[in-house]
PDB file of C-alpha atoms in Angstrom:
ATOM      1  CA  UNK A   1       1.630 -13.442  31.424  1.00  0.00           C
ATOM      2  CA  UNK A   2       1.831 -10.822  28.246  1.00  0.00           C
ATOM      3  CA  UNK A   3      -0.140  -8.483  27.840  1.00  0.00           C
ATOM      4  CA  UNK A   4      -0.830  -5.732  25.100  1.00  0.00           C
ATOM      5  CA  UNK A   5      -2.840  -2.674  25.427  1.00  0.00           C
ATOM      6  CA  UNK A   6      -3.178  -0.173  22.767  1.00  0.00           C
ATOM      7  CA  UNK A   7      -3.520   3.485  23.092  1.00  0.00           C
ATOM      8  CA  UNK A   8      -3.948   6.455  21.230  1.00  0.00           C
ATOM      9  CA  UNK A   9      -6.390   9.020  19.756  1.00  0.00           C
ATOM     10  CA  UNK A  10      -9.334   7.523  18.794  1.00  0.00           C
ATOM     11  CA  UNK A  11     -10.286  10.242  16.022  1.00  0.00           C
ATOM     12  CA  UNK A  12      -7.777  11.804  13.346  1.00  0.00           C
ATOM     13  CA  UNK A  13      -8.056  14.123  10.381  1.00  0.00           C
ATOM     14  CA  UNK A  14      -7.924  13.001   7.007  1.00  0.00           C
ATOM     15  CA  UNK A  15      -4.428  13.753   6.076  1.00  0.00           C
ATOM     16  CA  UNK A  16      -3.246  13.680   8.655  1.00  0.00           C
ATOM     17  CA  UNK A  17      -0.937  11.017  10.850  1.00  0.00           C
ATOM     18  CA  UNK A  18      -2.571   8.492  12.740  1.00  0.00           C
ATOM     19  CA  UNK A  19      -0.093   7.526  16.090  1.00  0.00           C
ATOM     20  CA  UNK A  20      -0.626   4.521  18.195  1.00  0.00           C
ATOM     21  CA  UNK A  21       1.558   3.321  21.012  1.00  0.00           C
ATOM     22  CA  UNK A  22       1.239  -0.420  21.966  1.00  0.00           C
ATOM     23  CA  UNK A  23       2.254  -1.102  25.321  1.00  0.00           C
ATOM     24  CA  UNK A  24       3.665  -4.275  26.668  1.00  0.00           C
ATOM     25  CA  UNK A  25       3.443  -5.687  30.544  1.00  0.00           C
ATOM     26  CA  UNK A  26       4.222  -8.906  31.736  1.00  0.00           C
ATOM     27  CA  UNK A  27       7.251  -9.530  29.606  1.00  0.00           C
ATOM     28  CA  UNK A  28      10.311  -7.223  28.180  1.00  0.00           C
ATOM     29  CA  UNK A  29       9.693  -6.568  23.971  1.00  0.00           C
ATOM     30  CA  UNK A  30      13.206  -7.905  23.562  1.00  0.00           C
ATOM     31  CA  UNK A  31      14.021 -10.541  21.551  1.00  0.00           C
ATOM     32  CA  UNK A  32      10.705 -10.663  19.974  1.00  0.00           C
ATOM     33  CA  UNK A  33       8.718  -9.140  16.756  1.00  0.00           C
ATOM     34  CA  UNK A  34       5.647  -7.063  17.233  1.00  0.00           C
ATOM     35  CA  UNK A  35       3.206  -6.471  14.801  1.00  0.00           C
ATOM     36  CA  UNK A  36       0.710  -4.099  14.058  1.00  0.00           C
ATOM     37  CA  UNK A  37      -2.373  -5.334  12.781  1.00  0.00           C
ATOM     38  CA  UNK A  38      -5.779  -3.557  11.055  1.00  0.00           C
ATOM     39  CA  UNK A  39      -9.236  -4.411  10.645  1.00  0.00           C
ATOM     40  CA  UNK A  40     -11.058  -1.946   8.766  1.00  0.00           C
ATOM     41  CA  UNK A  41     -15.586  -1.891   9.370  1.00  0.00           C
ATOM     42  CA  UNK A  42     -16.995  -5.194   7.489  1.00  0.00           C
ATOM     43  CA  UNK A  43     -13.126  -6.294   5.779  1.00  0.00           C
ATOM     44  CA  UNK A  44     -10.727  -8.405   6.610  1.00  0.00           C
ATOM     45  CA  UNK A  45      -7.781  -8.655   9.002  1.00  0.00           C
ATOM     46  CA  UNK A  46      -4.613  -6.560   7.352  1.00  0.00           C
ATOM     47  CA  UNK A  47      -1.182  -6.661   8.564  1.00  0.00           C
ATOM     48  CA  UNK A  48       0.225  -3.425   8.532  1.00  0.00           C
ATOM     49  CA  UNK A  49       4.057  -4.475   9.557  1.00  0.00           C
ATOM     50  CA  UNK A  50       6.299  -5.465  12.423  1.00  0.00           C
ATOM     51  CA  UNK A  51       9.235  -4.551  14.194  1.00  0.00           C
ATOM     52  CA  UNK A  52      12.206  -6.519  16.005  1.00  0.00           C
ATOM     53  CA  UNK A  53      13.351  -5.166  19.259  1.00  0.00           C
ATOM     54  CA  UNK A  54      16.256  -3.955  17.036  1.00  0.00           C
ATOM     55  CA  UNK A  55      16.787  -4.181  13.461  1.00  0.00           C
ATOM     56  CA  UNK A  56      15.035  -2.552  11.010  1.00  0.00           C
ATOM     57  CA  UNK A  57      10.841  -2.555  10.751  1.00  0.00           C
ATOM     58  CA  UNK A  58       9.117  -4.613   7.700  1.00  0.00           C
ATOM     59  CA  UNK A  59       6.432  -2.955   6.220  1.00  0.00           C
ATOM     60  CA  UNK A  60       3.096  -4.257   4.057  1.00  0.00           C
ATOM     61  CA  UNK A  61       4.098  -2.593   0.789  1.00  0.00           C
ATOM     62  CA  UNK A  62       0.100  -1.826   0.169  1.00  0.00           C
ATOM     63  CA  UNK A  63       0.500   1.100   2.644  1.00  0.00           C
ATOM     64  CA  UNK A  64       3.340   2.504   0.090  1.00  0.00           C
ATOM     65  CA  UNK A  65       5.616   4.452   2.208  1.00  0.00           C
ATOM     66  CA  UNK A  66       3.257   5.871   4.827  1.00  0.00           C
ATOM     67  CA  UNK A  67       3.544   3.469   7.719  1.00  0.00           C
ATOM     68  CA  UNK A  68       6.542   4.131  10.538  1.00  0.00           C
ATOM     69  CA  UNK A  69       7.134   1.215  13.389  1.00  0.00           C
ATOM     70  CA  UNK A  70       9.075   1.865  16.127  1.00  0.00           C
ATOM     71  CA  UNK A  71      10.430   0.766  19.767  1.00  0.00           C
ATOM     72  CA  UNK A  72      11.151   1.697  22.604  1.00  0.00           C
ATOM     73  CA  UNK A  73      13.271  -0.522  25.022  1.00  0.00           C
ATOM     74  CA  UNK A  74      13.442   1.644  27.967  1.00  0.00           C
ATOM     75  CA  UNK A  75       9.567   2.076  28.145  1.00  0.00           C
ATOM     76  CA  UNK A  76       8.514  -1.621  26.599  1.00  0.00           C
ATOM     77  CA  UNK A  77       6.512  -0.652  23.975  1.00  0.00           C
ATOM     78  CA  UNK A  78       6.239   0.175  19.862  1.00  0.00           C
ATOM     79  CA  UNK A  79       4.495   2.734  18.023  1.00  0.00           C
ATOM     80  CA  UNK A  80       2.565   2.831  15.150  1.00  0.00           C
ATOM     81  CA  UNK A  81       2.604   5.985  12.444  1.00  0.00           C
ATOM     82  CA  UNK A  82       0.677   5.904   9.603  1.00  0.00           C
ATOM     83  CA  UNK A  83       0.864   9.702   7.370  1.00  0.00           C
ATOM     84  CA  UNK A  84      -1.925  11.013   5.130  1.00  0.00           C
ATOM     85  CA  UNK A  85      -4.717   9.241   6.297  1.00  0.00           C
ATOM     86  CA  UNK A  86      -8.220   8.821   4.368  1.00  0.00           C
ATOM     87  CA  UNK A  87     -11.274   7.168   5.601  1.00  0.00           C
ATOM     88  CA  UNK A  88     -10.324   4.465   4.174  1.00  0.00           C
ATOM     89  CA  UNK A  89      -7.649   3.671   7.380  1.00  0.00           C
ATOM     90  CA  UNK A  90     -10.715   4.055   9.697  1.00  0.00           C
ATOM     91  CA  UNK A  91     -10.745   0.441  11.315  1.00  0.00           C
ATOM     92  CA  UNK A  92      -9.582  -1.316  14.663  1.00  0.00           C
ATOM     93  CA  UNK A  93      -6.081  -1.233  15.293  1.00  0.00           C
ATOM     94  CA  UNK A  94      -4.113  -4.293  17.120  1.00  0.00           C
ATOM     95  CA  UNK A  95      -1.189  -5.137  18.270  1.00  0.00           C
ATOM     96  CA  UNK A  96       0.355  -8.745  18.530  1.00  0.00           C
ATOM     97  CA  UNK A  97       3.556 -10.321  19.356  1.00  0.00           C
ATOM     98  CA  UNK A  98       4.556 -12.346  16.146  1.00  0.00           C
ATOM     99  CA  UNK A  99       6.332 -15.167  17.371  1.00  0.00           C
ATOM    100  CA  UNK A 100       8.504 -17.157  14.761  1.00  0.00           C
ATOM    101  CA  UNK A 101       8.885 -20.623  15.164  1.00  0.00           C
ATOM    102  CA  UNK A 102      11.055 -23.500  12.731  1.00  0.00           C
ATOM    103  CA  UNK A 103       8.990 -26.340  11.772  1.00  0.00           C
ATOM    104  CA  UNK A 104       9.930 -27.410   8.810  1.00  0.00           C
ATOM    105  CA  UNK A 105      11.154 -24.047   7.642  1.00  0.00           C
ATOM    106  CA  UNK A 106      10.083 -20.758   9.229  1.00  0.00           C
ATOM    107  CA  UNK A 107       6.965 -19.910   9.896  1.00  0.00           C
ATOM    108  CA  UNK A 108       4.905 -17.491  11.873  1.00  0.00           C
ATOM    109  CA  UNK A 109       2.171 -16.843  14.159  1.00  0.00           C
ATOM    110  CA  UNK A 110       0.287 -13.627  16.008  1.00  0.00           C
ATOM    111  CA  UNK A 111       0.612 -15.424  19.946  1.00  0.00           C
ATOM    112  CA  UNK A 112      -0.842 -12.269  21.724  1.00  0.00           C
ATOM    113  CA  UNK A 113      -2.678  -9.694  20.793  1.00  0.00           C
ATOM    114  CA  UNK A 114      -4.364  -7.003  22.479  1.00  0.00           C
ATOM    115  CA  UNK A 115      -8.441  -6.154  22.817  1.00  0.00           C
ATOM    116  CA  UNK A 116      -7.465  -3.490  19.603  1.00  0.00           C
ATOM    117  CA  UNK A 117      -8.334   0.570  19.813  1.00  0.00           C
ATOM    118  CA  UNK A 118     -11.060   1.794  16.778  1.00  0.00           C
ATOM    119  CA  UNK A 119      -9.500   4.944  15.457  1.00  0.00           C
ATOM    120  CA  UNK A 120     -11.760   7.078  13.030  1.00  0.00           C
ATOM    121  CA  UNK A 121     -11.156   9.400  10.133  1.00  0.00           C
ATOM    122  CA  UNK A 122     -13.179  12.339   9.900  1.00  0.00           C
ATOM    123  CA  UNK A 123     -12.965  15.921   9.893  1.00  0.00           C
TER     124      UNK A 123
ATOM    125  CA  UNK B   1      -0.241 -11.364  -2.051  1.00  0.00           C
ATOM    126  CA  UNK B   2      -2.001 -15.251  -1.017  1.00  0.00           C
ATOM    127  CA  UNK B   3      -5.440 -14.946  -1.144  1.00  0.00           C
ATOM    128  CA  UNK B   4      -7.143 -16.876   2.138  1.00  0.00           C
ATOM    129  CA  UNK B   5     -11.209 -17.451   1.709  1.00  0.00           C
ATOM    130  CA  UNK B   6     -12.910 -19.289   4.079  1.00  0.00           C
ATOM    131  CA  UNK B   7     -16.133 -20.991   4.148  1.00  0.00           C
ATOM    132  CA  UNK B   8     -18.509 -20.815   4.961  1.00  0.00           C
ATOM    133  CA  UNK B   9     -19.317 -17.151   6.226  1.00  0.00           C
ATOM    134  CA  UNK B  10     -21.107 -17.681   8.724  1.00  0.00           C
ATOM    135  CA  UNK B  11     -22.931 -20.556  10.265  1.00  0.00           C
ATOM    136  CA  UNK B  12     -25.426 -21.474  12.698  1.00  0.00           C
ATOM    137  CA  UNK B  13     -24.905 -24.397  15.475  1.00  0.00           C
ATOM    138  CA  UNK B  14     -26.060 -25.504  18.347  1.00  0.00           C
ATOM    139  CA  UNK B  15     -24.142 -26.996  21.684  1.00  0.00           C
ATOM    140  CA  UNK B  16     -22.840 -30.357  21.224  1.00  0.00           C
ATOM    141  CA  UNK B  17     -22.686 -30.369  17.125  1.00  0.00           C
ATOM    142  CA  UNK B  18     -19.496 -30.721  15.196  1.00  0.00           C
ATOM    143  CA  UNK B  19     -18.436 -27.913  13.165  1.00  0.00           C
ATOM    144  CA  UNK B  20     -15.920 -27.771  10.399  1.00  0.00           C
ATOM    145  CA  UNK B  21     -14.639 -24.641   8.482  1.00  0.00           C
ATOM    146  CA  UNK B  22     -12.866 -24.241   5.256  1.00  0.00           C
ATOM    147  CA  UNK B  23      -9.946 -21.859   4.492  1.00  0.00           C
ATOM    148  CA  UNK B  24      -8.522 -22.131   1.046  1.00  0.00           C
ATOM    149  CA  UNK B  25      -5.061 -20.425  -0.032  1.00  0.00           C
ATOM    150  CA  UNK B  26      -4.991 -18.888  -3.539  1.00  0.00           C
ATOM    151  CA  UNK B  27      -1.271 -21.062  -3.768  1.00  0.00           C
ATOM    152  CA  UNK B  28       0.195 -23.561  -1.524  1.00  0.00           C
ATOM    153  CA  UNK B  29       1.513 -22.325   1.866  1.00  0.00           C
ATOM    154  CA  UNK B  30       2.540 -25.887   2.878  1.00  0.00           C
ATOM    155  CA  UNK B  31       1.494 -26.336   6.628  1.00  0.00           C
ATOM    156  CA  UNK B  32       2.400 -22.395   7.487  1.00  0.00           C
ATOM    157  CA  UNK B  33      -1.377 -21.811   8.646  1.00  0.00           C
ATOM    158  CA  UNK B  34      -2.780 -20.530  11.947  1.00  0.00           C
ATOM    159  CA  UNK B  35      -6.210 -20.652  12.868  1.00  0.00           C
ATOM    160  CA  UNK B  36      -7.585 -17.897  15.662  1.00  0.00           C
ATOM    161  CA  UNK B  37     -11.102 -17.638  17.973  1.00  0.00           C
ATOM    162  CA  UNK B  38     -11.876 -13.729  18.212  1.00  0.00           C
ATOM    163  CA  UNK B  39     -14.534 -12.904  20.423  1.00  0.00           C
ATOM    164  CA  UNK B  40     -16.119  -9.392  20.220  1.00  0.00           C
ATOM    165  CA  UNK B  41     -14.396  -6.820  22.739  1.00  0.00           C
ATOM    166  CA  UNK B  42     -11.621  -9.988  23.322  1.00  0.00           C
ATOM    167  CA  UNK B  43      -8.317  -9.848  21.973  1.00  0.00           C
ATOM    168  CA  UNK B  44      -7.918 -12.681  19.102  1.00  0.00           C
ATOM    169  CA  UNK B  45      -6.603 -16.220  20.653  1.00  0.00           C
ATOM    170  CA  UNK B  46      -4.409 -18.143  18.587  1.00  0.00           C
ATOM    171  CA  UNK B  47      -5.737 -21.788  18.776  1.00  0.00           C
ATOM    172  CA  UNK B  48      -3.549 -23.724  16.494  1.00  0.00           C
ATOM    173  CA  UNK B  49      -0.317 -23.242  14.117  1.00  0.00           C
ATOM    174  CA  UNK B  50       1.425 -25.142  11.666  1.00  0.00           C
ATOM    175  CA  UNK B  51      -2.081 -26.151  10.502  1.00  0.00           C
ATOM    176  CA  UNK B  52      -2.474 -28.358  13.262  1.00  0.00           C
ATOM    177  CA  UNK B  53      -0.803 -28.070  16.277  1.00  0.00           C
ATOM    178  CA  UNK B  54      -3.144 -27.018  18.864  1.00  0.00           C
ATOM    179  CA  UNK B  55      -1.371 -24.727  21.582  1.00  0.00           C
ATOM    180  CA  UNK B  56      -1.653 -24.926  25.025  1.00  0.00           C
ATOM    181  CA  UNK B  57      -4.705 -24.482  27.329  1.00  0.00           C
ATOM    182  CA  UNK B  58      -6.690 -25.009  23.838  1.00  0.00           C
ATOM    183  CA  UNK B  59      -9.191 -27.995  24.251  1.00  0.00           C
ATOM    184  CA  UNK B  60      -9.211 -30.582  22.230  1.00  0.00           C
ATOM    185  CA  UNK B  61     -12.257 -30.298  20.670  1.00  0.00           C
ATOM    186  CA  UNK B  62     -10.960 -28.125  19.003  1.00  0.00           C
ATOM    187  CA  UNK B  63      -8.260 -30.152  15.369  1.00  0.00           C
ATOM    188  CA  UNK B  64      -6.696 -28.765  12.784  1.00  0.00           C
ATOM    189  CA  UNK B  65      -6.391 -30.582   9.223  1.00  0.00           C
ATOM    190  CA  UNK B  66      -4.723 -29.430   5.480  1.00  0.00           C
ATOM    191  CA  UNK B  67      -1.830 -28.835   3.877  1.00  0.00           C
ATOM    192  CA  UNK B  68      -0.995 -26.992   0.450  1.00  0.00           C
ATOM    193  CA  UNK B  69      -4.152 -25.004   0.120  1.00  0.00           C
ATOM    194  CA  UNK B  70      -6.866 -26.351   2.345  1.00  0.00           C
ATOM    195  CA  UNK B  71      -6.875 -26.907   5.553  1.00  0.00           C
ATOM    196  CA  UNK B  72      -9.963 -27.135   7.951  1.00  0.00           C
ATOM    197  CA  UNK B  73     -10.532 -26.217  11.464  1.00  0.00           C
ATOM    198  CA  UNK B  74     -13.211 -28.627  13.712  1.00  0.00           C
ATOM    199  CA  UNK B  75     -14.843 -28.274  16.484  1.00  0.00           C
ATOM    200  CA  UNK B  76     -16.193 -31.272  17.976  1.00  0.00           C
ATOM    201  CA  UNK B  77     -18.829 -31.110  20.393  1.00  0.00           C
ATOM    202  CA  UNK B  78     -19.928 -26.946  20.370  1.00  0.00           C
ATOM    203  CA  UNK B  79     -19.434 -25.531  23.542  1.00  0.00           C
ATOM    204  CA  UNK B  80     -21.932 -22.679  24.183  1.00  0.00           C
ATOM    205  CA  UNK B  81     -18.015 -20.543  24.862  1.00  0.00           C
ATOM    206  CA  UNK B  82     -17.127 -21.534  21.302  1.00  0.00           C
ATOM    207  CA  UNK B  83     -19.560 -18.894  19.989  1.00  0.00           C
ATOM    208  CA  UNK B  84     -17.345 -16.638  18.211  1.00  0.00           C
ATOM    209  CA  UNK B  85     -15.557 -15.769  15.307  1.00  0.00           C
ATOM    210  CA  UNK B  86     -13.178 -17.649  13.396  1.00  0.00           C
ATOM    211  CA  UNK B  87     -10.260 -16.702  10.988  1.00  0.00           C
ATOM    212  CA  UNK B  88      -7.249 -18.364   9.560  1.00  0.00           C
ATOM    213  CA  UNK B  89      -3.896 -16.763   8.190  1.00  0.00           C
ATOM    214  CA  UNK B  90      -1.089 -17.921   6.573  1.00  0.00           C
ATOM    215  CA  UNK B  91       2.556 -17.013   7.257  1.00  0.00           C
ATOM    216  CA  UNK B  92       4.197 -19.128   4.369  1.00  0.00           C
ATOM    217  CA  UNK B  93       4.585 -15.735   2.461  1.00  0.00           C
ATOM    218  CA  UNK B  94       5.047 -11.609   2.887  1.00  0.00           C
ATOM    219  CA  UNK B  95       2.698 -10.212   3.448  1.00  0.00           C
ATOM    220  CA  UNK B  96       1.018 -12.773   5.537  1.00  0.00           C
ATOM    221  CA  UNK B  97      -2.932 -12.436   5.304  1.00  0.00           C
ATOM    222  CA  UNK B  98      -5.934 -13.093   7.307  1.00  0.00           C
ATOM    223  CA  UNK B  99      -9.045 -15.165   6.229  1.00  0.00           C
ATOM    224  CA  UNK B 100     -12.459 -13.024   6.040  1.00  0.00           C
ATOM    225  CA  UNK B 101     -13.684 -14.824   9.452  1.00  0.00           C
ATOM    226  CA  UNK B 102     -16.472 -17.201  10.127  1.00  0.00           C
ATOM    227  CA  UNK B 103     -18.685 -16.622  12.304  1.00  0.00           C
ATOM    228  CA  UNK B 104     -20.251 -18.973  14.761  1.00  0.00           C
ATOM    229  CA  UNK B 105     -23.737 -18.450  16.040  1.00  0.00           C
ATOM    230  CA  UNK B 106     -26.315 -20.117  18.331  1.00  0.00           C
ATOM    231  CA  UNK B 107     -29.127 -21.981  16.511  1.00  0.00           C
TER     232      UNK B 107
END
């Protein structure tokens, strides 16, 4: 069974870069995508981006350039980067495999996600 | 980006009563929507994609209706477990986008 567990600092400076590592047992990230997913206090869910085990990363243009996925095969897990942040990118952090299915054309869902890290901005 | 609002908010139930939510797309994403249970401290659980189909180990009190942009998500038959929150999201489009939640309380 897959699971995800995420990990990281739970407090960061603003301006600075948020880092996240999502870590992945039960099952090899190969030949899947992983996403990273946000919920900031009292908003909705955001989806930040997602990653293939290789290929390149697909990022939610509202975080304009700051946001970084990556992977790492040898270890099974991905990593999240996210530069400059403001207290605005205070929220709960996930991670979920996004499976892609075909059913009458492509389409998506999160399949597993894990319990999500809370990561706060302040100085 | 599609817009997803559900209704309603929140809601108030007690064991055994049907429930039915509402998630609305700003523009048609055809049958490319998922519906998830999120309990607090849990990760999310996805209970049903492609609008309808309900994935495995979900009961099947649990249906999922709508194409285009509505869809609903029913519950027949609360069960005191199916306290939660709900949310739907849509993958017919980039960036794909997350209802605001419902959530489900005890009467």
């Amino acid at each position: 069974q897959v699971q995800l567990q995420e990990s990281g600092p739970g407090l960061v400076k603003p301006s600075e870069t948020l880092s996240l590592t999502c870590s992945v047992s039960g099952g090899s990230i190969n030949s899947y995508y992983w996403s990273w997913i946000r919920q900031p206090p009292g908003r909705r869910l955001e989806w930040i981006g997602h990653l293939y085990s290789t290929g390149s990363p697909k990022y939610n243009p509202s975080l304009k350039g700051r946001v970084t996925l990556s992977g790492d095969t040898s270890k099974n897990h991905f990593s999240l980067e996210l530069t400059s942040v403001t207290a605005a990118d205070a929220a709960v952090y996930y991670c979920a495999r996004h499976l892609r299915f075909y059913t009458d054309g492509w389409a998506s869902a999160f399949d597993i996600w894990g319990r999500g890290t809370f990561v706060t901005v302040s100085s | 980006d599609i817009q997803m609002t559900q209704s309603p908010s929140s809601l108030s139930a007690s064991v055994g009563d049907r429930v039915t939510i509402t998630c609305r797309a700003s523009q048609s994403v055809t049958r490319f929507l998922n519906w998830y249970q999120h309990k607090s401290g849990e990760a999310p659980k996805l209970l049903i994609s492609g609008a309808s189909t309900l994935q495995t180990g979900v009961p099947s009190r649990f249906s999922g209706s709508g194409s285009g942009t509505e869809f609903t998500l029913t519950i027949n038959s609360l069960h005191r477990e199916d306290f939660a929150t709900y949310f739907c999201q849509q993958s017919h489009g980039y960036p794909p986008t997350f209802g605001q939640g419902t959530k489900v309380e005890i009467k």
